[in-house]
Amino acid sequence: MKPFTYERAHSPAEAAASAARVRGAKFVAGGTNLIDLMKLQIEAPAHLIDVNGLALDRIEPTPEGGLRIGALVRNTDLAAHPRVRRDYGLLSRALLAGASGQLRNQATTAGNLLQRTRCPYFYDTNQPCNKRQPGSGCGALMGFSRQHAIVGVSDACIATHPSDMAIAMRALDATIETVRADGTTRSIPIAEFHRLPGDTPHIETVLQPGELITAVTLPKPIGGTHIYRKVRDRASYAFALISVGAIVQRDGTGRVALGGVSHKPWRVEDAEQEMPRGAKAVAAKLLAGLRTTRDNAFKPPLLERTLAAVLAEAKG
Amino acid sequence: MTSCLTLAVMHEGHSITTIEGLGTPRNLHPMQAAFVKHDGYQCGYCTPGQICSAVGVLDEIKAGVPSHASSDLGAPPEVTAAELRERMSGNICRCGAYSNIIDAITEVARRQS
């Protein structure tokens, strides 16, 4: 680990201002991803701003009938919250499908959205990686790419976003609230929050330097049957090969978001029009423009079958 | 939680229980005694973590925290082998003492209830 300085922030605005002032500063909350990456020197922040003391750990109803989830709410507490279990079951299910109990006890809502990829070439500092070292190339394109993305990919990067929680947030139309270094706030719809890799895979979100997430807001619940199905190489404690987060209404209409297929939580609203016609039609639109490698060509048929299973389960 | 993914400086003033805080060789915690009785280890490398997690898992089930293995999000979770396997999945045992670990935790849970 490289030497770094450390401070505890006392307000969101102070944390954002401090991050903008000190070059190479990073926020730390749960630390379950950042500290791992610091040990491998993939992340080497010069300064850590501990935001755990900010009072952003509450889950509160909004005047619109939704829920405002503080940035520091731990994954375990969010999944177990009575309103989330009752009205946003997809979110509970997605959280519980991710990581392990110990990690969920530490990991925060905001940190979960900001997870770095689990691409093995990103983790191996002996390999080229445009995300870790812009311009160095991509080891995965011609390499071992079983886990990798099949939609929204570029010649620079085929990494996936590893979050399960974010898939549910995308299907639920969450909004991300932030404070910037100058103290101003803004709300970012989750659809616009994560970026596709393009030529700059090292830039993963639309956050500006120093911008701090303060909360994630869910609109009022839409009912329906909530299902999160995650396909992985072992039954627990593994990242998704693919995952399907779905909310299905009685008439067969609904929403679908996918994990394990792209650099961001993947949702194509247009594809949802096809839901009453079945999995094949939905999958075709979800995966329009897909580009697979030799190793991950199994994902499109796996997705169609998983989607079919989810739609069948929703029918009961 | 895992001590390897956090910094000590982030926990100033916090109360932290490690395996040393659960029991002593002369006065074992019930979970430690159950691991000995059921042979819930072989080399012992993962045992402190397994026992700390097992104590935490039973507390979380008692508190009604759901898991990936819970079929109904609205119902209180039960102590079943499937629940324990899912909730203990963050602790790897390369000797493969898993089935004896489940026996040990099940016995402690039964005695608690």
Coordinates of C-alpha atoms in Angstrom, one line a residue:
Chain A
M1 CA 0.0 0.0 0.0
K2 CA 1.3 3.5 -0.8
P3 CA 1.4 6.1 2.0
F4 CA -1.6 8.4 2.2
T5 CA -3.1 11.0 4.5
Y6 CA -6.4 10.6 6.2
E7 CA -9.2 12.9 7.5
R8 CA -12.7 12.5 8.9
A9 CA -15.2 14.7 7.2
H10 CA -17.9 16.4 9.3
S11 CA -20.4 17.5 6.6
P12 CA -21.1 16.4 3.0
A13 CA -20.2 19.9 1.7
E14 CA -17.0 19.9 3.7
A15 CA -16.1 16.4 2.3
A16 CA -16.8 17.5 -1.3
A17 CA -14.8 20.7 -0.9
S18 CA -11.9 18.8 0.7
A19 CA -11.9 16.2 -2.1
A20 CA -11.7 19.0 -4.8
R21 CA -8.9 20.7 -2.9
V22 CA -6.5 17.8 -2.4
R23 CA -5.1 16.2 -5.5
G24 CA -5.7 12.5 -5.7
A25 CA -8.2 12.4 -2.8
K26 CA -10.8 9.7 -2.5
F27 CA -13.8 9.2 -0.2
V28 CA -13.9 6.0 1.9
A29 CA -17.1 4.6 3.5
G30 CA -17.4 0.8 3.7
G31 CA -14.0 0.4 2.1
T32 CA -14.7 -3.2 0.9
N33 CA -13.6 -2.4 -2.6
L34 CA -11.3 0.6 -2.3
I35 CA -9.0 -0.9 0.4
D36 CA -8.7 -4.1 -1.5
L37 CA -7.6 -2.1 -4.6
M38 CA -5.2 0.1 -2.5
K39 CA -3.4 -3.0 -1.3
L40 CA -2.9 -4.0 -4.9
Q41 CA -1.9 -0.4 -5.8
I42 CA -4.6 -0.3 -8.5
E43 CA -6.0 2.6 -6.5
A44 CA -3.4 4.8 -4.9
P45 CA -5.2 7.8 -3.4
A46 CA -2.9 10.4 -1.8
H47 CA -5.6 11.3 0.7
L48 CA -8.6 9.5 2.1
I49 CA -11.6 11.4 3.3
D50 CA -13.6 9.1 5.7
V51 CA -17.3 10.0 5.3
N52 CA -18.6 7.5 7.8
G53 CA -19.3 10.2 10.3
L54 CA -21.7 12.1 8.0
A55 CA -25.3 11.5 9.1
L56 CA -26.3 9.9 5.8
D57 CA -27.4 6.5 7.2
R58 CA -31.2 6.9 7.4
I59 CA -34.0 5.5 5.2
E60 CA -36.9 8.0 5.1
P61 CA -40.2 8.2 3.2
T62 CA -40.4 11.0 0.6
P63 CA -43.5 13.3 0.3
E64 CA -44.1 11.6 -3.1
G65 CA -44.6 8.2 -1.5
G66 CA -41.2 6.9 -2.3
L67 CA -38.1 6.2 -0.2
R68 CA -34.9 8.3 0.4
I69 CA -32.0 6.0 1.2
G70 CA -29.0 7.7 2.8
A71 CA -25.6 7.1 1.0
L72 CA -24.2 5.4 4.1
V73 CA -27.0 2.9 4.6
R74 CA -25.3 -0.5 4.8
N75 CA -26.4 -3.2 2.3
T76 CA -27.6 -5.5 5.1
D77 CA -29.8 -2.7 6.6
L78 CA -31.2 -1.7 3.3
A79 CA -32.1 -5.3 2.3
A80 CA -33.8 -5.9 5.7
H81 CA -35.7 -2.6 5.9
P82 CA -39.5 -3.4 6.2
R83 CA -40.5 -0.9 3.5
V84 CA -37.9 -2.2 1.1
R85 CA -38.9 -5.8 1.7
R86 CA -42.6 -5.0 1.3
D87 CA -42.6 -2.4 -1.6
Y88 CA -39.2 -2.9 -3.4
G89 CA -38.6 -6.6 -3.0
L90 CA -36.4 -6.6 -6.1
L91 CA -34.0 -4.4 -4.3
S92 CA -33.9 -6.7 -1.2
R93 CA -33.4 -9.7 -3.5
A94 CA -30.6 -8.1 -5.5
L95 CA -28.7 -7.0 -2.4
L96 CA -29.0 -10.4 -0.8
A97 CA -27.7 -12.1 -4.0
G98 CA -24.5 -10.1 -3.7
A99 CA -21.3 -10.6 -1.8
S100 CA -21.3 -12.2 1.7
G101 CA -22.9 -11.3 5.0
Q102 CA -19.7 -9.7 6.3
L103 CA -19.3 -7.5 3.2
R104 CA -23.0 -6.5 3.2
N105 CA -22.6 -5.4 6.8
Q106 CA -19.8 -3.0 5.7
A107 CA -20.7 -2.0 2.2
T108 CA -22.8 1.2 1.6
T109 CA -25.5 2.2 -0.8
A110 CA -23.3 4.8 -2.6
G111 CA -20.2 2.7 -2.6
N112 CA -22.1 -0.2 -4.2
L113 CA -22.9 2.0 -7.1
L114 CA -19.3 3.0 -7.4
Q115 CA -17.7 -0.5 -7.4
R116 CA -14.9 -1.0 -9.8
T117 CA -15.1 -3.9 -12.3
R118 CA -13.9 -7.5 -11.3
C119 CA -12.2 -8.0 -14.7
P120 CA -9.1 -10.1 -14.0
Y121 CA -7.0 -7.9 -16.3
F122 CA -8.0 -4.8 -14.3
Y123 CA -6.8 -6.6 -11.2
D124 CA -3.5 -8.0 -12.6
T125 CA -1.1 -5.1 -12.8
N126 CA 1.2 -7.1 -15.1
Q127 CA -1.5 -7.0 -17.8
P128 CA -2.5 -4.1 -20.1
C129 CA -5.8 -2.5 -19.1
N130 CA -7.3 0.8 -20.5
K131 CA -9.4 1.2 -17.4
R132 CA -6.4 1.0 -14.9
Q133 CA -3.9 2.6 -17.2
P134 CA -5.5 4.5 -20.1
G135 CA -3.9 3.7 -23.4
S136 CA -2.2 0.5 -22.3
G137 CA -4.6 -1.8 -24.2
C138 CA -7.1 -4.4 -23.2
G139 CA -6.0 -7.9 -22.1
A140 CA -9.6 -9.2 -22.1
L141 CA -10.5 -8.6 -25.8
M142 CA -8.3 -11.5 -26.9
G143 CA -8.0 -13.1 -23.5
F144 CA -10.0 -15.0 -20.9
S145 CA -13.4 -13.3 -21.2
R146 CA -16.0 -15.6 -19.8
Q147 CA -17.3 -13.0 -17.3
H148 CA -17.2 -10.1 -19.8
A149 CA -19.7 -7.7 -21.4
I150 CA -21.7 -8.4 -24.5
V151 CA -23.6 -5.1 -25.1
G152 CA -22.4 -1.5 -25.0
V153 CA -18.8 -2.7 -25.4
S154 CA -15.9 -0.9 -27.1
D155 CA -12.5 -1.8 -28.6
A156 CA -11.0 -0.3 -25.5
C157 CA -12.9 -2.2 -22.8
I158 CA -15.3 -5.1 -22.4
A159 CA -15.5 -5.0 -18.5
T160 CA -18.8 -5.4 -16.7
H161 CA -20.2 -3.5 -13.7
P162 CA -20.3 -6.0 -10.9
S163 CA -23.2 -4.6 -8.8
D164 CA -26.4 -6.5 -8.2
M165 CA -28.0 -3.7 -6.2
A166 CA -27.6 -1.3 -9.2
I167 CA -29.6 -3.6 -11.4
A168 CA -32.6 -3.3 -9.1
M169 CA -32.0 0.5 -8.7
R170 CA -32.1 0.8 -12.5
A171 CA -35.4 -1.2 -12.8
L172 CA -36.9 0.9 -10.0
D173 CA -35.9 4.2 -11.7
A174 CA -33.8 5.4 -8.8
T175 CA -32.3 8.9 -8.6
I176 CA -28.9 9.7 -7.2
E177 CA -28.5 12.8 -5.1
T178 CA -25.1 14.5 -4.9
V179 CA -23.3 17.5 -3.5
R180 CA -20.6 19.2 -5.5
A181 CA -17.3 20.8 -4.3
D182 CA -19.0 24.3 -4.5
G183 CA -21.8 23.1 -2.2
T184 CA -24.5 22.9 -4.9
T185 CA -26.6 19.8 -5.2
R186 CA -28.0 17.9 -8.1
S187 CA -30.2 14.8 -8.9
I188 CA -29.0 12.3 -11.5
P189 CA -31.4 9.6 -12.9
I190 CA -29.6 6.3 -12.6
A191 CA -30.0 5.7 -16.3
E192 CA -27.6 8.6 -16.9
F193 CA -25.3 7.9 -13.9
H194 CA -23.0 5.1 -15.3
R195 CA -21.1 5.5 -18.6
L196 CA -20.4 3.1 -21.3
P197 CA -16.6 2.5 -21.8
G198 CA -16.1 4.1 -25.3
D199 CA -12.6 5.4 -25.5
T200 CA -12.4 6.4 -21.8
P201 CA -13.2 3.3 -19.8
H202 CA -11.4 4.8 -16.8
I203 CA -14.3 7.3 -16.5
E204 CA -17.1 5.2 -15.1
T205 CA -19.8 7.7 -13.9
V206 CA -20.9 11.3 -14.6
L207 CA -19.7 12.4 -11.2
Q208 CA -17.3 15.4 -11.2
P209 CA -14.1 15.4 -9.2
G210 CA -15.0 15.8 -5.5
E211 CA -18.8 15.2 -6.1
L212 CA -20.2 13.2 -3.2
I213 CA -23.3 11.0 -3.3
T214 CA -25.6 11.9 -0.4
A215 CA -28.7 9.7 -1.1
V216 CA -30.5 7.5 -3.5
T217 CA -34.2 8.1 -4.0
L218 CA -36.8 5.6 -5.1
P219 CA -40.1 6.7 -6.7
K220 CA -43.3 5.4 -5.2
P221 CA -43.7 1.6 -5.5
I222 CA -45.3 0.2 -8.7
G223 CA -46.5 -3.1 -7.3
G224 CA -46.1 -6.3 -9.4
T225 CA -44.1 -9.4 -8.8
H226 CA -40.4 -8.7 -8.0
I227 CA -37.8 -11.3 -9.1
Y228 CA -34.0 -11.2 -9.1
R229 CA -32.4 -14.2 -10.7
K230 CA -28.6 -14.4 -10.7
V231 CA -26.7 -17.1 -12.6
R232 CA -23.2 -17.7 -11.4
D233 CA -20.5 -20.3 -11.2
R234 CA -21.3 -21.3 -7.6
A235 CA -24.5 -21.0 -5.5
S236 CA -23.4 -18.1 -3.3
Y237 CA -20.7 -15.5 -2.9
A238 CA -19.8 -15.1 -6.6
F239 CA -20.3 -12.4 -9.2
A240 CA -23.0 -12.8 -11.9
L241 CA -22.4 -14.4 -15.2
I242 CA -25.8 -12.8 -16.0
S243 CA -28.6 -11.6 -13.8
V244 CA -32.1 -10.6 -14.5
G245 CA -34.0 -8.1 -12.3
A246 CA -37.7 -8.0 -13.2
I247 CA -41.0 -6.4 -12.1
V248 CA -43.9 -8.1 -13.7
Q249 CA -47.5 -6.9 -13.5
R250 CA -50.6 -9.2 -13.7
D251 CA -51.2 -8.3 -17.3
G252 CA -47.7 -9.4 -18.3
T253 CA -46.3 -5.9 -18.8
G254 CA -43.3 -4.8 -16.7
R255 CA -39.7 -3.9 -16.5
V256 CA -36.4 -5.8 -16.9
A257 CA -32.8 -4.8 -16.1
L258 CA -29.7 -7.0 -16.6
G259 CA -26.5 -7.5 -14.8
G260 CA -23.3 -9.2 -16.0
V261 CA -23.8 -8.1 -19.6
S262 CA -22.5 -4.5 -19.8
H263 CA -20.3 -1.7 -18.3
K264 CA -23.5 -0.4 -16.7
P265 CA -26.8 -1.7 -15.4
W266 CA -28.5 -2.6 -18.7
R267 CA -32.1 -1.7 -19.4
V268 CA -33.7 -1.0 -22.7
E269 CA -37.2 0.4 -22.1
D270 CA -38.2 -0.3 -25.7
A271 CA -37.6 -4.1 -25.1
E272 CA -40.2 -4.0 -22.2
Q273 CA -43.0 -3.5 -24.7
E274 CA -42.3 -7.1 -25.8
M275 CA -42.8 -8.6 -22.4
P276 CA -46.3 -10.0 -23.0
R277 CA -44.9 -11.7 -26.2
G278 CA -42.3 -13.7 -24.2
A279 CA -38.6 -14.0 -23.5
K280 CA -37.3 -14.4 -27.1
A281 CA -38.8 -11.1 -28.2
V282 CA -37.6 -9.2 -25.2
A283 CA -34.1 -10.7 -25.3
A284 CA -33.7 -9.8 -29.0
K285 CA -34.4 -6.1 -28.3
L286 CA -32.3 -6.1 -25.0
L287 CA -29.3 -7.5 -26.8
A288 CA -29.6 -5.5 -30.1
G289 CA -26.0 -4.7 -31.3
L290 CA -24.5 -7.4 -29.1
R291 CA -20.8 -8.4 -29.6
T292 CA -19.6 -11.5 -27.9
T293 CA -16.1 -13.1 -27.6
R294 CA -15.3 -16.8 -28.0
D295 CA -15.5 -17.2 -24.2
N296 CA -18.8 -15.4 -23.5
A297 CA -20.9 -16.4 -26.5
F298 CA -22.9 -18.6 -24.1
K299 CA -24.4 -15.5 -22.5
P300 CA -27.1 -14.5 -25.1
P301 CA -28.8 -18.0 -25.0
L302 CA -28.3 -18.2 -21.3
L303 CA -30.0 -14.8 -20.9
E304 CA -33.0 -15.8 -23.1
R305 CA -33.5 -19.0 -21.0
T306 CA -33.1 -17.1 -17.7
L307 CA -35.6 -14.4 -18.8
A308 CA -38.0 -17.2 -19.8
A309 CA -37.7 -18.7 -16.3
V310 CA -38.3 -15.4 -14.7
L311 CA -41.4 -14.7 -16.8
A312 CA -42.7 -18.1 -16.0
E313 CA -42.1 -17.7 -12.3
A314 CA -43.9 -14.3 -12.4
K315 CA -47.0 -16.0 -13.9
G316 CA -46.9 -18.5 -11.0
Chain B
M1 CA -17.3 -7.7 9.1
T2 CA -13.9 -8.5 7.7
S3 CA -10.9 -6.8 9.3
C4 CA -8.8 -7.1 6.1
L5 CA -11.1 -4.6 4.2
T6 CA -11.1 -1.7 6.7
L7 CA -8.6 0.5 8.4
A8 CA -8.1 0.5 12.2
V9 CA -8.1 4.3 12.1
M10 CA -11.7 4.2 10.8
H11 CA -12.9 2.4 14.0
E12 CA -11.6 4.8 16.7
G13 CA -14.0 4.5 19.7
H14 CA -15.9 1.4 18.2
S15 CA -16.5 -1.7 20.2
I16 CA -15.0 -4.7 18.3
T17 CA -15.4 -8.4 19.2
T18 CA -12.9 -10.8 17.9
I19 CA -12.5 -14.6 18.7
E20 CA -10.5 -13.7 21.8
G21 CA -13.4 -11.7 23.1
L22 CA -15.9 -14.6 22.8
G23 CA -14.4 -17.1 25.2
T24 CA -11.2 -18.4 26.8
P25 CA -9.7 -21.9 26.8
R26 CA -11.1 -22.5 30.3
N27 CA -14.4 -20.8 29.6
L28 CA -15.4 -21.5 26.0
H29 CA -18.2 -19.7 24.3
P30 CA -21.0 -22.2 23.5
M31 CA -20.2 -21.9 19.7
Q32 CA -16.5 -22.7 20.4
A33 CA -17.5 -25.7 22.5
A34 CA -19.9 -26.9 19.7
F35 CA -17.1 -26.6 17.1
V36 CA -14.8 -28.7 19.3
K37 CA -17.6 -31.3 19.9
H38 CA -18.6 -31.6 16.3
D39 CA -15.0 -31.4 14.9
G40 CA -15.9 -28.2 12.9
Y41 CA -12.4 -27.7 11.7
Q42 CA -9.3 -29.6 10.6
C43 CA -6.2 -27.3 10.2
G44 CA -7.8 -24.5 12.3
Y45 CA -6.8 -21.6 10.0
C46 CA -10.3 -20.4 9.2
T47 CA -11.8 -21.4 12.6
P48 CA -11.7 -18.0 14.4
G49 CA -13.5 -16.4 11.4
Q50 CA -16.0 -19.3 11.1
I51 CA -16.9 -19.1 14.8
C52 CA -17.2 -15.3 14.8
S53 CA -19.4 -15.5 11.7
A54 CA -21.5 -18.3 13.2
V55 CA -22.3 -16.2 16.3
G56 CA -23.2 -13.2 14.1
V57 CA -25.3 -15.4 11.8
L58 CA -27.5 -16.7 14.7
D59 CA -27.9 -13.1 16.0
E60 CA -29.0 -11.9 12.5
I61 CA -31.5 -14.7 12.2
K62 CA -32.9 -13.8 15.6
A63 CA -33.1 -10.2 14.5
G64 CA -35.1 -11.2 11.4
V65 CA -32.5 -10.3 8.8
P66 CA -33.4 -12.0 5.5
S67 CA -31.0 -13.9 3.3
H68 CA -30.7 -15.1 -0.3
A69 CA -32.0 -18.5 0.9
S70 CA -35.2 -17.0 2.6
S71 CA -38.2 -17.9 0.4
D72 CA -40.5 -15.3 1.8
L73 CA -39.1 -11.8 2.5
G74 CA -42.0 -11.0 4.7
A75 CA -41.6 -14.0 7.1
P76 CA -39.1 -14.3 9.9
P77 CA -36.1 -16.5 8.8
E78 CA -35.6 -20.0 10.3
V79 CA -32.5 -21.9 11.2
T80 CA -32.3 -24.4 8.4
A81 CA -29.2 -26.0 6.8
A82 CA -29.9 -24.0 3.6
E83 CA -30.1 -20.7 5.5
L84 CA -26.9 -21.5 7.4
R85 CA -25.0 -22.5 4.3
E86 CA -26.0 -19.3 2.5
R87 CA -25.2 -17.0 5.5
M88 CA -21.9 -18.7 6.2
S89 CA -20.8 -18.6 2.5
G90 CA -18.3 -15.7 3.1
N91 CA -16.2 -18.1 5.2
I92 CA -14.2 -20.5 3.1
C93 CA -12.8 -23.8 4.7
R94 CA -10.3 -25.5 2.4
C95 CA -10.2 -28.6 4.6
G96 CA -13.9 -29.0 3.9
A97 CA -15.3 -29.1 7.4
Y98 CA -18.5 -27.5 6.2
S99 CA -21.0 -30.3 7.2
N100 CA -19.6 -30.4 10.8
I101 CA -19.7 -26.6 11.0
I102 CA -23.4 -26.7 10.1
D103 CA -24.0 -29.4 12.8
A104 CA -22.2 -27.2 15.4
I105 CA -24.2 -24.1 14.6
T106 CA -27.5 -26.0 14.4
E107 CA -26.9 -27.4 17.9
V108 CA -26.1 -24.0 19.4
A109 CA -29.3 -22.5 17.7
R110 CA -31.4 -25.4 19.1
R111 CA -30.1 -24.8 22.6
Q112 CA -30.7 -21.1 22.3
S113 CA -34.3 -21.5 21.3

